[in-house]
Coordinates of C-alpha atoms in Angstrom, one line a residue:
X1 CA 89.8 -12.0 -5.7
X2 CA 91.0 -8.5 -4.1
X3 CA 91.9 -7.8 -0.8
X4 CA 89.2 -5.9 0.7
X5 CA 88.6 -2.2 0.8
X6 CA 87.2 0.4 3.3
X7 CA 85.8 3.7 2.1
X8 CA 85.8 6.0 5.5
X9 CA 87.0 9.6 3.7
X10 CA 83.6 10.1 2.1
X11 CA 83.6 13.4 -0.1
X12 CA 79.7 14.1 -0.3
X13 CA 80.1 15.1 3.2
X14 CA 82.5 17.9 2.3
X15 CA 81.9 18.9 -1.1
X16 CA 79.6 20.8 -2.6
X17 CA 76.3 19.2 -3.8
X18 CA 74.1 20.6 -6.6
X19 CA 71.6 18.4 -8.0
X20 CA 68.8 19.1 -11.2
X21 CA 66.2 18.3 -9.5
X22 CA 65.3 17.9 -5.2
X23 CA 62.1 18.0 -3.6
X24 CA 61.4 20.8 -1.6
X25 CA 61.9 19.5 1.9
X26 CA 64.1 16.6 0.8
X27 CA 67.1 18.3 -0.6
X28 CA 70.4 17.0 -2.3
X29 CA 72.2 18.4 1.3
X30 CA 70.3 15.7 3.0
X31 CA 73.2 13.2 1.2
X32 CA 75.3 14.5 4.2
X33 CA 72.6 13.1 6.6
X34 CA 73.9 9.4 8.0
X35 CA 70.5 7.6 8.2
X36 CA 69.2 6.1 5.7
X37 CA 65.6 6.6 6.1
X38 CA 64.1 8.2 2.7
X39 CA 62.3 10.6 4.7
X40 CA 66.1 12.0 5.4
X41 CA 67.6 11.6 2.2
X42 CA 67.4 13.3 -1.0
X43 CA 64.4 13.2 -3.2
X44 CA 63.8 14.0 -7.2
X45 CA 60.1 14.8 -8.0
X46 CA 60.7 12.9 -11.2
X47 CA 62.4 9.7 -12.2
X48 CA 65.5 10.8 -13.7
X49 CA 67.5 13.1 -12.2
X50 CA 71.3 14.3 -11.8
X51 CA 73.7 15.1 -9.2
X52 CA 77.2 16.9 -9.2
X53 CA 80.2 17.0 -6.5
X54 CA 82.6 20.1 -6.5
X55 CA 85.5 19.6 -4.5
X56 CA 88.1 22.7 -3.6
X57 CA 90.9 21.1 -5.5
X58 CA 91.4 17.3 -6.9
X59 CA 91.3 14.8 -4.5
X60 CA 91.8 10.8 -5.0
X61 CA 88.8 8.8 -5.6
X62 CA 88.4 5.2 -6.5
X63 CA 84.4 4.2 -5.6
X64 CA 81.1 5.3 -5.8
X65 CA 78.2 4.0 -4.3
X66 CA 74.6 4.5 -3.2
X67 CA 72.5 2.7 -0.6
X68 CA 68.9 2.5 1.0
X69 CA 67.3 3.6 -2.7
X70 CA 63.8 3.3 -4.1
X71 CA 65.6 2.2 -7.5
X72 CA 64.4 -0.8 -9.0
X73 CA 66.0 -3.3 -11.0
X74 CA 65.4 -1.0 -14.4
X75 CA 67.4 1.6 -13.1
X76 CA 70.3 2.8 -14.4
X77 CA 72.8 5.5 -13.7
X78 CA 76.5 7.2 -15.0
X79 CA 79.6 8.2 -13.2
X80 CA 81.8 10.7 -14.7
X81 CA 84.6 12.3 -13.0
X82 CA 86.4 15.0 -14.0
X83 CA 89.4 17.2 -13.2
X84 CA 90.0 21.3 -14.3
X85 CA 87.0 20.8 -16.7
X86 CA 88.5 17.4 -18.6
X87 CA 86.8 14.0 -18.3
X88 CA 89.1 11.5 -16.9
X89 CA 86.6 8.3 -16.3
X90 CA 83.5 7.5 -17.3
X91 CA 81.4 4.7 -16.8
X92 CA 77.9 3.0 -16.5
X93 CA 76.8 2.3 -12.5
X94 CA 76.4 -1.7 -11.8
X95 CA 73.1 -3.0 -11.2
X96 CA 70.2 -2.0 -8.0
X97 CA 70.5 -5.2 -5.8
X98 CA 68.2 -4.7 -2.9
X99 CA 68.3 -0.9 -3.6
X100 CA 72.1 -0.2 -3.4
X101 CA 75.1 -0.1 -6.6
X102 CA 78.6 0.4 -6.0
X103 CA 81.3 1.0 -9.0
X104 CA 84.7 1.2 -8.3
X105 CA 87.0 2.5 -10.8
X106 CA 90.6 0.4 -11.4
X107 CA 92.7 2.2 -9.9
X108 CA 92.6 5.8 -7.5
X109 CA 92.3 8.6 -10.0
X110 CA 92.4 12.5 -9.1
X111 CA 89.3 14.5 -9.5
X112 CA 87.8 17.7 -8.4
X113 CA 84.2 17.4 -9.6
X114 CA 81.7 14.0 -10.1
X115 CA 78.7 14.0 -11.7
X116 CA 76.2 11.3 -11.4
X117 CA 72.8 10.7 -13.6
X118 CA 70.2 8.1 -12.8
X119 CA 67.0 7.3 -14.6
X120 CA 64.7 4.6 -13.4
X121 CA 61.5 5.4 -15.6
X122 CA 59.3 2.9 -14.8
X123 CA 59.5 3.5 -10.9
X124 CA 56.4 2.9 -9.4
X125 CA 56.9 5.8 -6.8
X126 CA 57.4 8.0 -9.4
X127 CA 60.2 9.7 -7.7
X128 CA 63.4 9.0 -7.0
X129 CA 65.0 8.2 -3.2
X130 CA 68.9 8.1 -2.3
X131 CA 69.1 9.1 1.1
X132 CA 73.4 7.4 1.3
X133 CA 75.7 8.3 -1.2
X134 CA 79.5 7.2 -1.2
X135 CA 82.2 9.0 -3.3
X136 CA 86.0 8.7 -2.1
X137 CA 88.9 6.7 -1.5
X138 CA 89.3 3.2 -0.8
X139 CA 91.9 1.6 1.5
X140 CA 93.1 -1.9 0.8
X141 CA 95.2 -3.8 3.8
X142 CA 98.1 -5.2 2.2
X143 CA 96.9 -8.9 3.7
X144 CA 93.1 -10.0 3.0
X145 CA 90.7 -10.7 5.7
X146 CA 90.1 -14.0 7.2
X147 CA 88.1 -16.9 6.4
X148 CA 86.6 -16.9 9.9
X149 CA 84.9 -14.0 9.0
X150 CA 80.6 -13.9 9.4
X151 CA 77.9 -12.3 7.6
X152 CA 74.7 -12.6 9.6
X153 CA 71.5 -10.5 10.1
X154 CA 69.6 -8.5 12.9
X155 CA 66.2 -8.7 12.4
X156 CA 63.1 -5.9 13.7
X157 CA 60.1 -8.1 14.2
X158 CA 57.2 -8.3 16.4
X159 CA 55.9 -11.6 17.5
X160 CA 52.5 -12.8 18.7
X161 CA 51.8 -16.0 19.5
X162 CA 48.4 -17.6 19.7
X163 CA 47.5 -20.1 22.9
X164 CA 47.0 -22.6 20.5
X165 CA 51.0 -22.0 18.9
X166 CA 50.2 -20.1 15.9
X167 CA 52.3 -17.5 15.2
X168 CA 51.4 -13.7 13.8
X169 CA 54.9 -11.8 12.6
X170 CA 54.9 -8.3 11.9
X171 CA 58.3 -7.6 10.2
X172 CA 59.8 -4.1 10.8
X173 CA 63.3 -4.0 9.4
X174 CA 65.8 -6.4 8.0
X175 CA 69.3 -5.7 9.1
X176 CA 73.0 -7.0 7.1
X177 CA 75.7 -7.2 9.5
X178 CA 79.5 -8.8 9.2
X179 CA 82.0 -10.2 11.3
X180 CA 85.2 -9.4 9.7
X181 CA 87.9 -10.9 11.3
X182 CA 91.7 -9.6 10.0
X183 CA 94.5 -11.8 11.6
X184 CA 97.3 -9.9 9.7
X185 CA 97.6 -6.4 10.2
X186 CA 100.8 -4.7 10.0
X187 CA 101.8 -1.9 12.2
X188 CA 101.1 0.4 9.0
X189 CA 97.5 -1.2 8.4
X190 CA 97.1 -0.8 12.0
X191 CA 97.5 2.5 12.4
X192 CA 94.7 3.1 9.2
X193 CA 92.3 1.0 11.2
X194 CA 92.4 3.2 14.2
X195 CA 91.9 5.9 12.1
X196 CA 88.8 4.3 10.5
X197 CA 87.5 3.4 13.5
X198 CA 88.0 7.1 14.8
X199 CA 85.7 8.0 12.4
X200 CA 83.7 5.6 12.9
X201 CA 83.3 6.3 16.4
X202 CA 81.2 9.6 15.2
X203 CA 78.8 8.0 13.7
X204 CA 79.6 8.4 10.5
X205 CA 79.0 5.5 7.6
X206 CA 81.8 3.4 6.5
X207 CA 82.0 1.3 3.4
X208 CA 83.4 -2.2 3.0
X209 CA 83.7 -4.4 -0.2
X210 CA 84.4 -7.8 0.4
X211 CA 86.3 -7.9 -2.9
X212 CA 86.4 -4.3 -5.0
X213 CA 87.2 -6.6 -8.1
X214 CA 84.1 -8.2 -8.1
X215 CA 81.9 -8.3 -11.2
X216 CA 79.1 -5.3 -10.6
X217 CA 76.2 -7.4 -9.4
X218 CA 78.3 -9.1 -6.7
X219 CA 79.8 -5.6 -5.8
X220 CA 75.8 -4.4 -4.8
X221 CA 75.3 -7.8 -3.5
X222 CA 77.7 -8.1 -1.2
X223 CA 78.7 -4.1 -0.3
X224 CA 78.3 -3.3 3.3
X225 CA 77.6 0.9 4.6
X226 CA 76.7 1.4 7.5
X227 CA 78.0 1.6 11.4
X228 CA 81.9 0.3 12.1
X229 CA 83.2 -1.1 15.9
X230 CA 86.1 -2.9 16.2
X231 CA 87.3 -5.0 19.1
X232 CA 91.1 -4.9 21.1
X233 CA 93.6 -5.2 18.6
X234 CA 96.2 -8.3 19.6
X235 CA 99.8 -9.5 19.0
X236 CA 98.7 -13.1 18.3
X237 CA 102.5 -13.6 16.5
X238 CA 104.3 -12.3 19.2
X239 CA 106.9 -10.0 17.8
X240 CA 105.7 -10.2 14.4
X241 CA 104.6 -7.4 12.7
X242 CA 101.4 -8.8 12.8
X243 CA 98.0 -7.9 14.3
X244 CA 94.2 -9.3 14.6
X245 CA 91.2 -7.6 15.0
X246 CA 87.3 -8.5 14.6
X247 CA 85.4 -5.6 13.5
X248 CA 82.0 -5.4 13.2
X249 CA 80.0 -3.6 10.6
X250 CA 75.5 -3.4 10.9
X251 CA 74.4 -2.1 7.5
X252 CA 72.5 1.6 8.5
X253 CA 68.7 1.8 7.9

Protein backbone atom coordinates (compact mmCIF):
# COMPACT_ATOMS: atom_id res chain seq x y z
CA UNK A 1 0.00 0.00 0.00
CA UNK A 2 1.06 3.78 -0.74
CA UNK A 3 0.82 6.59 1.25
CA UNK A 4 -1.89 8.58 0.19
CA UNK A 5 -2.08 11.37 -2.36
CA UNK A 6 -3.82 14.76 -2.85
CA UNK A 7 -4.31 16.31 -6.26
CA UNK A 8 -5.18 20.16 -5.47
CA UNK A 9 -3.00 21.91 -8.66
CA UNK A 10 -5.54 20.74 -11.25
CA UNK A 11 -4.27 21.81 -14.88
CA UNK A 12 -7.82 21.70 -16.81
CA UNK A 13 -8.53 24.75 -14.91
CA UNK A 14 -5.62 26.55 -16.54
CA UNK A 15 -4.90 25.06 -19.68
CA UNK A 16 -6.22 25.24 -22.72
CA UNK A 17 -9.13 22.81 -23.63
CA UNK A 18 -9.98 21.68 -27.18
CA UNK A 19 -12.16 18.82 -27.60
CA UNK A 20 -13.51 16.85 -31.13
CA UNK A 21 -16.69 17.04 -30.37
CA UNK A 22 -18.98 19.43 -27.47
CA UNK A 23 -22.52 20.03 -27.55
CA UNK A 24 -23.50 23.40 -28.31
CA UNK A 25 -24.42 24.72 -24.91
CA UNK A 26 -22.35 22.17 -23.04
CA UNK A 27 -18.90 22.93 -24.03
CA UNK A 28 -15.35 21.28 -23.16
CA UNK A 29 -14.81 24.94 -21.02
CA UNK A 30 -17.46 23.77 -18.74
CA UNK A 31 -14.49 21.14 -17.37
CA UNK A 32 -13.35 24.31 -15.44
CA UNK A 33 -16.92 24.44 -13.81
CA UNK A 34 -16.67 22.78 -10.01
CA UNK A 35 -20.15 21.10 -9.96
CA UNK A 36 -20.64 18.23 -11.08
CA UNK A 37 -24.06 18.34 -12.32
CA UNK A 38 -24.14 17.11 -16.24
CA UNK A 39 -26.19 19.98 -17.05
CA UNK A 40 -22.72 22.01 -16.17
CA UNK A 41 -20.26 19.83 -17.59
CA UNK A 42 -19.07 18.95 -20.96
CA UNK A 43 -21.11 17.02 -23.34
CA UNK A 44 -20.21 15.04 -26.79
CA UNK A 45 -23.24 14.58 -29.17
CA UNK A 46 -21.90 11.15 -29.81
CA UNK A 47 -20.36 8.28 -27.87
CA UNK A 48 -16.81 8.59 -28.54
CA UNK A 49 -15.20 11.56 -28.32
CA UNK A 50 -11.62 13.18 -27.55
CA UNK A 51 -10.18 15.83 -25.48
CA UNK A 52 -6.70 17.67 -25.52
CA UNK A 53 -4.87 19.88 -22.67
CA UNK A 54 -2.21 22.46 -23.90
CA UNK A 55 -0.22 23.84 -21.19
CA UNK A 56 2.31 27.08 -21.67
CA UNK A 57 5.29 25.05 -21.00
CA UNK A 58 5.74 21.29 -19.35
CA UNK A 59 4.52 20.95 -16.12
CA UNK A 60 4.65 17.76 -13.68
CA UNK A 61 1.77 15.50 -13.79
CA UNK A 62 1.28 12.14 -12.23
CA UNK A 63 -2.88 11.44 -12.29
CA UNK A 64 -5.75 11.72 -14.25
CA UNK A 65 -9.17 11.36 -13.42
CA UNK A 66 -12.85 11.89 -14.20
CA UNK A 67 -15.83 11.93 -12.00
CA UNK A 68 -19.77 12.37 -12.04
CA UNK A 69 -19.86 10.59 -15.77
CA UNK A 70 -22.66 9.02 -17.73
CA UNK A 71 -20.02 6.16 -18.72
CA UNK A 72 -20.95 2.78 -18.19
CA UNK A 73 -19.11 -0.15 -17.38
CA UNK A 74 -18.22 -0.68 -21.41
CA UNK A 75 -16.46 2.29 -21.52
CA UNK A 76 -13.21 2.78 -22.17
CA UNK A 77 -10.75 5.60 -22.67
CA UNK A 78 -6.63 6.57 -23.34
CA UNK A 79 -4.26 8.87 -21.68
CA UNK A 80 -1.35 10.00 -23.61
CA UNK A 81 0.88 12.70 -22.58
CA UNK A 82 3.29 14.34 -24.33
CA UNK A 83 6.08 16.87 -24.19
CA UNK A 84 7.49 19.34 -27.40
CA UNK A 85 5.47 16.99 -29.70
CA UNK A 86 7.09 13.42 -28.29
CA UNK A 87 4.96 10.81 -26.50
CA UNK A 88 6.32 10.20 -23.18
CA UNK A 89 3.29 7.88 -21.48
CA UNK A 90 0.71 6.22 -22.70
CA UNK A 91 -1.80 4.15 -21.26
CA UNK A 92 -5.41 2.60 -21.10
CA UNK A 93 -7.85 4.57 -18.37
CA UNK A 94 -8.97 1.91 -15.37
CA UNK A 95 -12.48 0.87 -15.28
CA UNK A 96 -16.12 3.29 -14.79
CA UNK A 97 -17.02 2.47 -11.11
CA UNK A 98 -20.01 4.39 -10.27
CA UNK A 99 -19.24 6.79 -13.17
CA UNK A 100 -15.71 7.91 -12.21
CA UNK A 101 -11.80 6.33 -13.36
CA UNK A 102 -8.63 7.56 -12.12
CA UNK A 103 -5.05 6.43 -13.65
CA UNK A 104 -2.06 7.47 -12.05
CA UNK A 105 1.09 7.14 -13.84
CA UNK A 106 4.33 5.66 -11.71
CA UNK A 107 6.07 8.28 -11.09
CA UNK A 108 5.64 12.48 -11.84
CA UNK A 109 6.55 12.96 -15.43
CA UNK A 110 6.79 16.45 -17.39
CA UNK A 111 4.30 17.27 -19.93
CA UNK A 112 2.96 20.17 -21.82
CA UNK A 113 -0.01 18.68 -23.66
CA UNK A 114 -2.63 15.54 -22.67
CA UNK A 115 -4.82 14.01 -24.75
CA UNK A 116 -7.64 11.88 -23.63
CA UNK A 117 -10.13 9.61 -25.93
CA UNK A 118 -13.08 7.75 -24.59
CA UNK A 119 -15.65 5.55 -26.38
CA UNK A 120 -18.48 4.01 -24.59
CA UNK A 121 -20.61 2.81 -27.66
CA UNK A 122 -23.24 1.12 -26.25
CA UNK A 123 -24.37 4.14 -23.95
CA UNK A 124 -27.82 4.19 -23.62
CA UNK A 125 -27.91 8.12 -23.56
CA UNK A 126 -26.18 8.21 -26.62
CA UNK A 127 -24.00 10.90 -25.61
CA UNK A 128 -21.32 11.30 -23.61
CA UNK A 129 -21.27 13.40 -19.89
CA UNK A 130 -17.94 14.45 -17.94
CA UNK A 131 -18.79 17.42 -16.17
CA UNK A 132 -15.10 16.83 -13.48
CA UNK A 133 -11.98 16.23 -14.97
CA UNK A 134 -8.55 15.87 -12.97
CA UNK A 135 -5.11 16.23 -14.61
CA UNK A 136 -2.03 17.36 -12.31
CA UNK A 137 0.24 16.57 -9.65
CA UNK A 138 -0.17 14.42 -6.74
CA UNK A 139 1.29 15.11 -3.27
CA UNK A 140 2.23 12.19 -0.98
CA UNK A 141 2.85 12.99 2.96
CA UNK A 142 5.92 11.34 3.82
CA UNK A 143 3.78 9.32 6.77
CA UNK A 144 0.38 7.54 5.72
CA UNK A 145 -2.82 8.46 7.18
CA UNK A 146 -4.41 6.88 10.17
CA UNK A 147 -6.33 3.97 10.79
CA UNK A 148 -8.99 6.07 12.67
CA UNK A 149 -9.87 7.38 9.59
CA UNK A 150 -13.97 7.19 8.35
CA UNK A 151 -15.68 6.79 5.20
CA UNK A 152 -19.38 7.40 5.60
CA UNK A 153 -22.18 8.93 3.46
CA UNK A 154 -24.67 12.02 3.48
CA UNK A 155 -27.73 11.10 2.06
CA UNK A 156 -30.68 13.56 0.01
CA UNK A 157 -33.91 11.84 0.78
CA UNK A 158 -37.43 12.79 1.43
CA UNK A 159 -39.45 10.85 3.92
CA UNK A 160 -43.14 10.25 4.33
CA UNK A 161 -44.50 8.30 6.77
CA UNK A 162 -47.89 6.77 6.72
CA UNK A 163 -50.23 6.84 10.24
CA UNK A 164 -50.17 3.36 10.01
CA UNK A 165 -45.86 3.27 9.95
CA UNK A 166 -45.29 2.67 6.37
CA UNK A 167 -42.69 4.44 4.91
CA UNK A 168 -42.59 6.21 1.23
CA UNK A 169 -38.69 7.35 0.39
CA UNK A 170 -37.96 9.52 -2.38
CA UNK A 171 -34.16 9.36 -2.88
CA UNK A 172 -32.47 12.55 -4.18
CA UNK A 173 -28.78 12.23 -3.96
CA UNK A 174 -26.26 9.85 -2.57
CA UNK A 175 -23.26 11.56 -1.09
CA UNK A 176 -19.37 9.78 -0.26
CA UNK A 177 -17.68 11.57 2.32
CA UNK A 178 -14.27 10.67 4.46
CA UNK A 179 -12.77 11.34 7.69
CA UNK A 180 -9.18 11.31 7.23
CA UNK A 181 -7.41 11.62 10.18
CA UNK A 182 -3.29 12.28 9.75
CA UNK A 183 -1.51 12.02 13.19
CA UNK A 184 2.02 12.57 11.62
CA UNK A 185 2.57 15.59 9.85
CA UNK A 186 5.80 17.12 9.72
CA UNK A 187 6.41 20.78 9.68
CA UNK A 188 7.13 20.32 5.73
CA UNK A 189 3.77 18.25 5.16
CA UNK A 190 2.22 20.87 7.26
CA UNK A 191 2.86 23.67 5.47
CA UNK A 192 1.45 21.62 1.91
CA UNK A 193 -1.79 21.00 3.88
CA UNK A 194 -2.39 24.66 4.52
CA UNK A 195 -1.75 25.22 1.10
CA UNK A 196 -4.26 22.53 0.05
CA UNK A 197 -6.72 23.73 2.22
CA UNK A 198 -6.19 27.31 0.87
CA UNK A 199 -7.40 26.17 -2.11
CA UNK A 200 -9.68 24.40 -0.93
CA UNK A 201 -11.25 27.19 0.88
CA UNK A 202 -12.30 28.53 -2.80
CA UNK A 203 -14.27 26.07 -3.62
CA UNK A 204 -12.39 24.38 -5.75
CA UNK A 205 -12.30 20.26 -6.09
CA UNK A 206 -9.59 18.35 -4.50
CA UNK A 207 -8.59 14.87 -5.13
CA UNK A 208 -7.65 12.08 -2.64
CA UNK A 209 -6.48 8.42 -3.32
CA UNK A 210 -6.58 6.35 -0.39
CA UNK A 211 -3.66 4.43 -1.97
CA UNK A 212 -2.32 5.73 -5.70
CA UNK A 213 -0.84 2.12 -5.96
CA UNK A 214 -3.96 0.49 -6.02
CA UNK A 215 -4.98 -1.84 -8.84
CA UNK A 216 -7.39 0.38 -11.35
CA UNK A 217 -10.72 -0.82 -10.15
CA UNK A 218 -9.99 -0.05 -6.47
CA UNK A 219 -8.38 3.37 -7.67
CA UNK A 220 -12.26 4.39 -9.13
CA UNK A 221 -13.68 2.63 -6.16
CA UNK A 222 -12.25 4.26 -3.60
CA UNK A 223 -11.11 7.89 -5.23
CA UNK A 224 -12.61 10.76 -3.48
CA UNK A 225 -13.21 14.72 -5.59
CA UNK A 226 -14.90 16.85 -4.19
CA UNK A 227 -15.06 19.66 -1.27
CA UNK A 228 -11.86 19.72 1.38
CA UNK A 229 -12.03 21.26 5.32
CA UNK A 230 -9.75 20.53 7.64
CA UNK A 231 -9.88 20.99 11.43
CA UNK A 232 -7.01 22.87 14.04
CA UNK A 233 -3.85 21.37 13.31
CA UNK A 234 -2.23 20.05 16.94
CA UNK A 235 1.23 19.26 18.52
CA UNK A 236 -0.09 15.97 20.06
CA UNK A 237 4.00 14.92 20.43
CA UNK A 238 4.92 17.91 22.07
CA UNK A 239 8.13 19.05 20.43
CA UNK A 240 8.19 16.50 17.93
CA UNK A 241 8.09 17.36 14.61
CA UNK A 242 4.87 15.97 14.38
CA UNK A 243 1.35 17.13 13.66
CA UNK A 244 -2.47 15.83 13.50
CA UNK A 245 -5.23 16.93 11.65
CA UNK A 246 -8.75 15.49 10.62
CA UNK A 247 -9.83 16.60 7.35
CA UNK A 248 -12.87 16.14 5.83
CA UNK A 249 -13.61 15.60 2.25
CA UNK A 250 -17.88 15.27 0.81
CA UNK A 251 -17.49 13.86 -2.72
CA UNK A 252 -19.17 17.05 -5.19
CA UNK A 253 -22.47 16.35 -6.92
Amino acid sequence: MQICGFGWQNRVLDATLTADAQAARLPVSNLRNQQGAPSLGWRTPGTAAGLALSLSAAAPLRAISLHRTNLTALATWTVTVSSGGQPVWTTNGGPIVGGQSVVVAPATLAGDTVRLTISDPTNPDGWLDVPLAYVGPLWQPVRNFSTDSTTGRALGQDSLTSLAGTEFVDARWYQRTASIAHQSLGDADSAVIEQILRVAATGQNILFLPDPGADSGTLARQALFGRLSGADLSNPFGAADRHAITLTMTERL
